[in-house]
Amino acid sequence: MEPDTAPTLSPLPTSALLELIRRRRSIKQAQLRPDPIPREYVEWMLEAANWAPNHGASEPWRFTVFAGEARRALGESFARSYRLGIDPQKYNPQAEKAQLERVWLAPVWISIGMQPGGHHPEWEEVAAVGAAVHAAQLVAASLGLGAFWTSGMPVLHENTANFVGLKAPARLLGFLYVGYPAIPWPQGLRGDWQEKVAWRWG
Ligand SMILES: Cc1cc2nc3c(=O)[nH]c(=O)nc-3n(C[C@H](O)[C@H](O)[C@H](O)COP(=O)(O)O)c2cc1C
């Protein structure tokens, strides 16, 4: 049965949403203020994440939130992962210290886990987690927060995955750290979307 009226999107929310999507920014830890953020803000981010599209209702995203003193153990885990994962020829005590201390630069660190549902290819579960993180980042931006997805070696290392309680086939996909910017809100950089799109329109 045809609906009585064609479905429409209200123009105001659409333009506001597009503007938010354009304005969202990843802000590096060194450019954040360490000031705490309200727990409620993080809850809104994670609720948004939970509405991400996913195949077969697998809802594969798994998050652990670290704030306050809980970050100390996380920094220790990053440092240990660095020691375990680095080529001994390349070991640098300053780099280990940076892993230990980086957690104090952003007030909230969220591990990004993927728990496969077992019925669909892993890439679909990873894609769903990516969509979930983007939703969380949009809410962060709407609150004036920068949110950065980081995925360096110590962050992804098995030791860090164990620390946050992820066991295969679950995977750790990185961390999202969040905080108020210490710099003016950055400009985004993107090429023209039309150059990435081919049309076969009718
Ligand atoms: C899955 C994923 C992992 C990323 N890992 C890193 C990383 O480890 N280091 C880094 O500098 N940027 C990383 N980035 C890129 C930044 O998070 C950010 O998206 C990028 O700098 C573009 O900035 P914008 O989000 O403000 O447009 C990653 C992005 C994604 C989607």
PDB file of C-alpha atoms and ligand atoms in Angstrom:
ATOM      1  CA  MET A   1       0.000   0.000   0.000  1.00  0.00           C
ATOM      2  CA  GLU A   2       1.252   3.459  -0.928  1.00  0.00           C
ATOM      3  CA  PRO A   3       1.545   5.962   1.906  1.00  0.00           C
ATOM      4  CA  ASP A   4      -0.839   8.928   1.654  1.00  0.00           C
ATOM      5  CA  THR A   5       1.981  11.416   1.487  1.00  0.00           C
ATOM      6  CA  ALA A   6       5.536  11.067   0.314  1.00  0.00           C
ATOM      7  CA  PRO A   7       7.885  10.688   3.288  1.00  0.00           C
ATOM      8  CA  THR A   8       9.788  13.873   3.907  1.00  0.00           C
ATOM      9  CA  LEU A   9      12.607  14.907   6.162  1.00  0.00           C
ATOM     10  CA  SER A  10      12.135  18.121   8.033  1.00  0.00           C
ATOM     11  CA  PRO A  11      14.582  20.594   6.441  1.00  0.00           C
ATOM     12  CA  LEU A  12      15.673  22.205   9.695  1.00  0.00           C
ATOM     13  CA  PRO A  13      16.972  19.052  11.427  1.00  0.00           C
ATOM     14  CA  THR A  14      18.573  17.927   8.164  1.00  0.00           C
ATOM     15  CA  SER A  15      20.547  21.127   7.746  1.00  0.00           C
ATOM     16  CA  ALA A  16      21.487  21.104  11.436  1.00  0.00           C
ATOM     17  CA  LEU A  17      22.605  17.481  11.165  1.00  0.00           C
ATOM     18  CA  LEU A  18      24.676  18.159   8.045  1.00  0.00           C
ATOM     19  CA  GLU A  19      26.309  21.099   9.769  1.00  0.00           C
ATOM     20  CA  LEU A  20      27.117  18.964  12.817  1.00  0.00           C
ATOM     21  CA  ILE A  21      28.572  16.240  10.582  1.00  0.00           C
ATOM     22  CA  ARG A  22      30.772  18.806   8.860  1.00  0.00           C
ATOM     23  CA  ARG A  23      31.865  20.435  12.107  1.00  0.00           C
ATOM     24  CA  ARG A  24      32.697  17.250  14.056  1.00  0.00           C
ATOM     25  CA  ARG A  25      36.410  17.127  14.693  1.00  0.00           C
ATOM     26  CA  SER A  26      38.983  14.747  16.062  1.00  0.00           C
ATOM     27  CA  ILE A  27      41.190  16.750  18.403  1.00  0.00           C
ATOM     28  CA  LYS A  28      44.543  15.278  19.437  1.00  0.00           C
ATOM     29  CA  GLN A  29      45.281  14.592  23.093  1.00  0.00           C
ATOM     30  CA  ALA A  30      47.949  17.324  23.219  1.00  0.00           C
ATOM     31  CA  GLN A  31      45.315  19.861  22.152  1.00  0.00           C
ATOM     32  CA  LEU A  32      42.697  18.912  24.749  1.00  0.00           C
ATOM     33  CA  ARG A  33      42.069  20.322  28.197  1.00  0.00           C
ATOM     34  CA  PRO A  34      42.378  17.704  30.940  1.00  0.00           C
ATOM     35  CA  ASP A  35      39.273  19.068  32.721  1.00  0.00           C
ATOM     36  CA  PRO A  36      36.645  16.448  33.514  1.00  0.00           C
ATOM     37  CA  ILE A  37      33.467  16.206  31.456  1.00  0.00           C
ATOM     38  CA  PRO A  38      30.028  15.276  32.833  1.00  0.00           C
ATOM     39  CA  ARG A  39      29.362  11.540  32.891  1.00  0.00           C
ATOM     40  CA  GLU A  40      25.946  12.281  31.360  1.00  0.00           C
ATOM     41  CA  TYR A  41      27.664  13.519  28.179  1.00  0.00           C
ATOM     42  CA  VAL A  42      29.461  10.201  27.841  1.00  0.00           C
ATOM     43  CA  GLU A  43      26.188   8.361  28.432  1.00  0.00           C
ATOM     44  CA  TRP A  44      24.558  10.310  25.563  1.00  0.00           C
ATOM     45  CA  MET A  45      27.492   9.467  23.305  1.00  0.00           C
ATOM     46  CA  LEU A  46      27.198   5.762  24.095  1.00  0.00           C
ATOM     47  CA  GLU A  47      23.440   5.731  23.682  1.00  0.00           C
ATOM     48  CA  ALA A  48      23.900   7.253  20.227  1.00  0.00           C
ATOM     49  CA  ALA A  49      26.484   4.565  19.465  1.00  0.00           C
ATOM     50  CA  ASN A  50      23.949   1.901  20.394  1.00  0.00           C
ATOM     51  CA  TRP A  51      21.629   3.083  17.602  1.00  0.00           C
ATOM     52  CA  ALA A  52      24.159   2.377  14.862  1.00  0.00           C
ATOM     53  CA  PRO A  53      23.111   0.170  11.954  1.00  0.00           C
ATOM     54  CA  ASN A  54      24.201  -3.460  12.328  1.00  0.00           C
ATOM     55  CA  HIS A  55      23.510  -6.743  10.537  1.00  0.00           C
ATOM     56  CA  GLY A  56      21.225  -9.279  12.188  1.00  0.00           C
ATOM     57  CA  ALA A  57      20.861  -7.316  15.428  1.00  0.00           C
ATOM     58  CA  SER A  58      24.375  -8.320  16.448  1.00  0.00           C
ATOM     59  CA  GLU A  59      24.990  -4.928  18.113  1.00  0.00           C
ATOM     60  CA  PRO A  60      28.713  -5.787  18.133  1.00  0.00           C
ATOM     61  CA  TRP A  61      30.082  -2.645  19.847  1.00  0.00           C
ATOM     62  CA  ARG A  62      31.572  -3.088  23.310  1.00  0.00           C
ATOM     63  CA  PHE A  63      32.918  -0.136  25.262  1.00  0.00           C
ATOM     64  CA  THR A  64      34.799   0.332  28.515  1.00  0.00           C
ATOM     65  CA  VAL A  65      34.949   3.871  29.849  1.00  0.00           C
ATOM     66  CA  PHE A  66      37.977   5.099  31.802  1.00  0.00           C
ATOM     67  CA  ALA A  67      37.891   8.393  33.694  1.00  0.00           C
ATOM     68  CA  GLY A  68      39.514   9.866  36.776  1.00  0.00           C
ATOM     69  CA  GLU A  69      41.909   7.598  38.659  1.00  0.00           C
ATOM     70  CA  ALA A  70      40.794   4.582  36.597  1.00  0.00           C
ATOM     71  CA  ARG A  71      43.043   5.998  33.853  1.00  0.00           C
ATOM     72  CA  ARG A  72      46.167   5.156  35.870  1.00  0.00           C
ATOM     73  CA  ALA A  73      45.838   1.421  35.240  1.00  0.00           C
ATOM     74  CA  LEU A  74      45.037   2.123  31.589  1.00  0.00           C
ATOM     75  CA  GLY A  75      48.259   4.123  31.187  1.00  0.00           C
ATOM     76  CA  GLU A  76      50.189   1.288  32.822  1.00  0.00           C
ATOM     77  CA  SER A  77      48.595  -1.120  30.379  1.00  0.00           C
ATOM     78  CA  PHE A  78      49.576   1.049  27.369  1.00  0.00           C
ATOM     79  CA  ALA A  79      53.145   1.264  28.696  1.00  0.00           C
ATOM     80  CA  ARG A  80      53.369  -2.502  29.195  1.00  0.00           C
ATOM     81  CA  SER A  81      51.917  -3.077  25.724  1.00  0.00           C
ATOM     82  CA  TYR A  82      54.562  -0.748  24.300  1.00  0.00           C
ATOM     83  CA  ARG A  83      57.323  -2.780  26.006  1.00  0.00           C
ATOM     84  CA  LEU A  84      55.829  -6.059  24.787  1.00  0.00           C
ATOM     85  CA  GLY A  85      55.152  -4.915  21.236  1.00  0.00           C
ATOM     86  CA  ILE A  86      58.148  -2.768  20.341  1.00  0.00           C
ATOM     87  CA  ASP A  87      61.092  -4.192  18.453  1.00  0.00           C
ATOM     88  CA  PRO A  88      63.821  -4.260  21.187  1.00  0.00           C
ATOM     89  CA  GLN A  89      66.196  -2.433  18.787  1.00  0.00           C
ATOM     90  CA  LYS A  90      63.707   0.441  18.678  1.00  0.00           C
ATOM     91  CA  TYR A  91      62.828   0.602  22.389  1.00  0.00           C
ATOM     92  CA  ASN A  92      62.757   4.197  23.637  1.00  0.00           C
ATOM     93  CA  PRO A  93      62.186   4.943  27.337  1.00  0.00           C
ATOM     94  CA  GLN A  94      60.647   8.326  26.441  1.00  0.00           C
ATOM     95  CA  ALA A  95      58.075   6.608  24.248  1.00  0.00           C
ATOM     96  CA  GLU A  96      57.200   4.236  27.090  1.00  0.00           C
ATOM     97  CA  LYS A  97      56.770   7.197  29.443  1.00  0.00           C
ATOM     98  CA  ALA A  98      54.538   8.903  26.884  1.00  0.00           C
ATOM     99  CA  GLN A  99      52.280   5.834  26.816  1.00  0.00           C
ATOM    100  CA  LEU A 100      52.131   5.828  30.619  1.00  0.00           C
ATOM    101  CA  GLU A 101      51.265   9.521  30.826  1.00  0.00           C
ATOM    102  CA  ARG A 102      49.072  10.164  27.804  1.00  0.00           C
ATOM    103  CA  VAL A 103      45.942   9.083  29.662  1.00  0.00           C
ATOM    104  CA  TRP A 104      46.058  12.266  31.773  1.00  0.00           C
ATOM    105  CA  LEU A 105      45.780  14.510  28.704  1.00  0.00           C
ATOM    106  CA  ALA A 106      42.148  13.577  27.979  1.00  0.00           C
ATOM    107  CA  PRO A 107      39.568  13.197  30.761  1.00  0.00           C
ATOM    108  CA  VAL A 108      37.778  10.204  29.230  1.00  0.00           C
ATOM    109  CA  TRP A 109      39.122   7.192  27.352  1.00  0.00           C
ATOM    110  CA  ILE A 110      36.734   4.662  25.824  1.00  0.00           C
ATOM    111  CA  SER A 111      37.956   1.320  24.532  1.00  0.00           C
ATOM    112  CA  ILE A 112      36.342   0.335  21.234  1.00  0.00           C
ATOM    113  CA  GLY A 113      35.616  -3.376  21.136  1.00  0.00           C
ATOM    114  CA  MET A 114      33.966  -5.572  18.540  1.00  0.00           C
ATOM    115  CA  GLN A 115      32.114  -8.697  19.683  1.00  0.00           C
ATOM    116  CA  PRO A 116      31.016 -10.644  16.582  1.00  0.00           C
ATOM    117  CA  GLY A 117      27.530 -12.097  16.550  1.00  0.00           C
ATOM    118  CA  GLY A 118      28.814 -15.170  14.694  1.00  0.00           C
ATOM    119  CA  HIS A 119      26.316 -15.081  11.821  1.00  0.00           C
ATOM    120  CA  HIS A 120      27.895 -12.527   9.506  1.00  0.00           C
ATOM    121  CA  PRO A 121      31.391 -11.753   8.205  1.00  0.00           C
ATOM    122  CA  GLU A 122      33.685  -9.956  10.589  1.00  0.00           C
ATOM    123  CA  TRP A 123      34.011  -6.945   8.301  1.00  0.00           C
ATOM    124  CA  GLU A 124      30.316  -6.239   8.738  1.00  0.00           C
ATOM    125  CA  GLU A 125      30.725  -6.197  12.515  1.00  0.00           C
ATOM    126  CA  VAL A 126      33.741  -3.886  12.236  1.00  0.00           C
ATOM    127  CA  ALA A 127      31.776  -1.599   9.908  1.00  0.00           C
ATOM    128  CA  ALA A 128      28.920  -1.486  12.431  1.00  0.00           C
ATOM    129  CA  VAL A 129      31.347  -0.525  15.206  1.00  0.00           C
ATOM    130  CA  GLY A 130      32.718   2.238  12.969  1.00  0.00           C
ATOM    131  CA  ALA A 131      29.205   3.591  12.511  1.00  0.00           C
ATOM    132  CA  ALA A 132      28.651   3.417  16.283  1.00  0.00           C
ATOM    133  CA  VAL A 133      31.820   5.384  16.991  1.00  0.00           C
ATOM    134  CA  HIS A 134      30.847   8.035  14.465  1.00  0.00           C
ATOM    135  CA  ALA A 135      27.467   8.473  16.171  1.00  0.00           C
ATOM    136  CA  ALA A 136      29.241   8.916  19.517  1.00  0.00           C
ATOM    137  CA  GLN A 137      31.611  11.439  17.946  1.00  0.00           C
ATOM    138  CA  LEU A 138      28.705  13.451  16.549  1.00  0.00           C
ATOM    139  CA  VAL A 139      27.126  13.721  19.985  1.00  0.00           C
ATOM    140  CA  ALA A 140      30.514  14.749  21.390  1.00  0.00           C
ATOM    141  CA  ALA A 141      30.812  17.485  18.747  1.00  0.00           C
ATOM    142  CA  SER A 142      27.303  18.717  19.537  1.00  0.00           C
ATOM    143  CA  LEU A 143      28.500  19.218  23.130  1.00  0.00           C
ATOM    144  CA  GLY A 144      31.647  21.078  22.064  1.00  0.00           C
ATOM    145  CA  LEU A 145      33.902  18.090  22.732  1.00  0.00           C
ATOM    146  CA  GLY A 146      36.668  16.724  20.569  1.00  0.00           C
ATOM    147  CA  ALA A 147      36.716  12.926  20.243  1.00  0.00           C
ATOM    148  CA  PHE A 148      39.682  11.164  18.648  1.00  0.00           C
ATOM    149  CA  TRP A 149      39.844   7.504  17.496  1.00  0.00           C
ATOM    150  CA  THR A 150      43.385   6.303  18.107  1.00  0.00           C
ATOM    151  CA  SER A 151      44.769   2.938  17.056  1.00  0.00           C
ATOM    152  CA  GLY A 152      48.543   2.826  17.513  1.00  0.00           C
ATOM    153  CA  MET A 153      50.386  -0.365  18.422  1.00  0.00           C
ATOM    154  CA  PRO A 154      50.164  -0.119  22.258  1.00  0.00           C
ATOM    155  CA  VAL A 155      46.489   0.763  22.015  1.00  0.00           C
ATOM    156  CA  LEU A 156      45.656  -2.300  19.897  1.00  0.00           C
ATOM    157  CA  HIS A 157      48.073  -4.743  21.531  1.00  0.00           C
ATOM    158  CA  GLU A 158      46.739  -8.035  22.907  1.00  0.00           C
ATOM    159  CA  ASN A 159      47.860  -6.992  26.384  1.00  0.00           C
ATOM    160  CA  THR A 160      45.588  -3.933  26.171  1.00  0.00           C
ATOM    161  CA  ALA A 161      42.748  -6.077  24.791  1.00  0.00           C
ATOM    162  CA  ASN A 162      43.114  -8.432  27.761  1.00  0.00           C
ATOM    163  CA  PHE A 163      43.184  -5.460  30.101  1.00  0.00           C
ATOM    164  CA  VAL A 164      39.799  -4.252  28.841  1.00  0.00           C
ATOM    165  CA  GLY A 165      38.415  -7.802  28.953  1.00  0.00           C
ATOM    166  CA  LEU A 166      38.207  -8.571  25.224  1.00  0.00           C
ATOM    167  CA  LYS A 167      38.988 -12.148  24.240  1.00  0.00           C
ATOM    168  CA  ALA A 168      39.016 -13.608  20.688  1.00  0.00           C
ATOM    169  CA  PRO A 169      36.907 -13.654  18.597  1.00  0.00           C
ATOM    170  CA  ALA A 170      36.236 -10.224  20.101  1.00  0.00           C
ATOM    171  CA  ARG A 171      38.729  -7.583  18.949  1.00  0.00           C
ATOM    172  CA  LEU A 172      40.004  -4.307  20.283  1.00  0.00           C
ATOM    173  CA  LEU A 173      39.753  -1.666  17.541  1.00  0.00           C
ATOM    174  CA  GLY A 174      41.308   1.220  19.432  1.00  0.00           C
ATOM    175  CA  PHE A 175      40.262   3.939  21.856  1.00  0.00           C
ATOM    176  CA  LEU A 176      38.141   7.031  21.590  1.00  0.00           C
ATOM    177  CA  TYR A 177      39.435   9.773  23.830  1.00  0.00           C
ATOM    178  CA  VAL A 178      37.268  12.766  24.565  1.00  0.00           C
ATOM    179  CA  GLY A 179      37.712  16.217  26.030  1.00  0.00           C
ATOM    180  CA  TYR A 180      37.178  19.932  25.662  1.00  0.00           C
ATOM    181  CA  PRO A 181      39.535  21.538  23.142  1.00  0.00           C
ATOM    182  CA  ALA A 182      42.345  23.753  24.396  1.00  0.00           C
ATOM    183  CA  ILE A 183      42.540  25.318  20.930  1.00  0.00           C
ATOM    184  CA  PRO A 184      40.017  27.122  18.737  1.00  0.00           C
ATOM    185  CA  TRP A 185      37.691  24.588  17.111  1.00  0.00           C
ATOM    186  CA  PRO A 186      39.712  23.227  14.153  1.00  0.00           C
ATOM    187  CA  GLN A 187      38.750  23.440  10.509  1.00  0.00           C
ATOM    188  CA  GLY A 188      38.071  20.104   8.821  1.00  0.00           C
ATOM    189  CA  LEU A 189      39.849  18.982   5.681  1.00  0.00           C
ATOM    190  CA  ARG A 190      38.051  16.978   3.027  1.00  0.00           C
ATOM    191  CA  GLY A 191      38.279  16.674  -0.727  1.00  0.00           C
ATOM    192  CA  ASP A 192      35.191  17.218  -2.824  1.00  0.00           C
ATOM    193  CA  TRP A 193      32.606  14.475  -2.178  1.00  0.00           C
ATOM    194  CA  GLN A 194      31.517  14.627  -5.815  1.00  0.00           C
ATOM    195  CA  GLU A 195      34.904  13.306  -6.902  1.00  0.00           C
ATOM    196  CA  LYS A 196      34.215  10.078  -4.967  1.00  0.00           C
ATOM    197  CA  VAL A 197      30.767   9.484  -6.393  1.00  0.00           C
ATOM    198  CA  ALA A 198      29.673   8.045  -9.723  1.00  0.00           C
ATOM    199  CA  TRP A 199      26.062   8.507 -10.736  1.00  0.00           C
ATOM    200  CA  ARG A 200      23.885   6.200 -12.777  1.00  0.00           C
ATOM    201  CA  TRP A 201      20.716   8.135 -12.250  1.00  0.00           C
ATOM    202  CA  GLY A 202      17.906   6.922 -14.484  1.00  0.00           C
TER     203      GLY A 202
HETATM  204  C1  LIG B   1      39.599   3.486  12.705  1.00  0.00           C
HETATM  205  C2  LIG B   1      40.408   4.750  12.810  1.00  0.00           C
HETATM  206  C3  LIG B   1      41.635   4.717  13.438  1.00  0.00           C
HETATM  207  C4  LIG B   1      42.437   5.872  13.519  1.00  0.00           C
HETATM  208  N1  LIG B   1      43.661   5.827  14.157  1.00  0.00           N
HETATM  209  C5  LIG B   1      44.435   6.946  14.198  1.00  0.00           C
HETATM  210  C6  LIG B   1      45.685   6.938  14.873  1.00  0.00           C
HETATM  211  O1  LIG B   1      46.092   5.946  15.486  1.00  0.00           O
HETATM  212  N2  LIG B   1      46.450   8.078  14.834  1.00  0.00           N
HETATM  213  C7  LIG B   1      46.035   9.191  14.173  1.00  0.00           C
HETATM  214  O2  LIG B   1      46.768  10.201  14.151  1.00  0.00           O
HETATM  215  N3  LIG B   1      44.809   9.245  13.575  1.00  0.00           N
HETATM  216  C8  LIG B   1      44.010   8.153  13.577  1.00  0.00           C
HETATM  217  N4  LIG B   1      42.777   8.193  12.981  1.00  0.00           N
HETATM  218  C9  LIG B   1      42.351   9.466  12.333  1.00  0.00           C
HETATM  219  C10 LIG B   1      41.725  10.448  13.320  1.00  0.00           C
HETATM  220  O3  LIG B   1      40.968   9.793  14.313  1.00  0.00           O
HETATM  221  C11 LIG B   1      40.837  11.487  12.579  1.00  0.00           C
HETATM  222  O4  LIG B   1      39.666  10.877  12.122  1.00  0.00           O
HETATM  223  C12 LIG B   1      41.541  12.152  11.422  1.00  0.00           C
HETATM  224  O5  LIG B   1      42.673  12.820  11.921  1.00  0.00           O
HETATM  225  C13 LIG B   1      40.639  13.149  10.661  1.00  0.00           C
HETATM  226  O6  LIG B   1      40.218  14.196  11.488  1.00  0.00           O
HETATM  227  P1  LIG B   1      38.668  14.560  11.620  1.00  0.00           P
HETATM  228  O7  LIG B   1      38.006  13.347  12.235  1.00  0.00           O
HETATM  229  O8  LIG B   1      38.631  15.760  12.522  1.00  0.00           O
HETATM  230  O9  LIG B   1      38.137  14.858  10.263  1.00  0.00           O
HETATM  231  C14 LIG B   1      41.964   7.072  12.938  1.00  0.00           C
HETATM  232  C15 LIG B   1      40.689   7.104  12.329  1.00  0.00           C
HETATM  233  C16 LIG B   1      39.935   5.961  12.272  1.00  0.00           C
HETATM  234  C17 LIG B   1      38.563   6.024  11.626  1.00  0.00           C
END
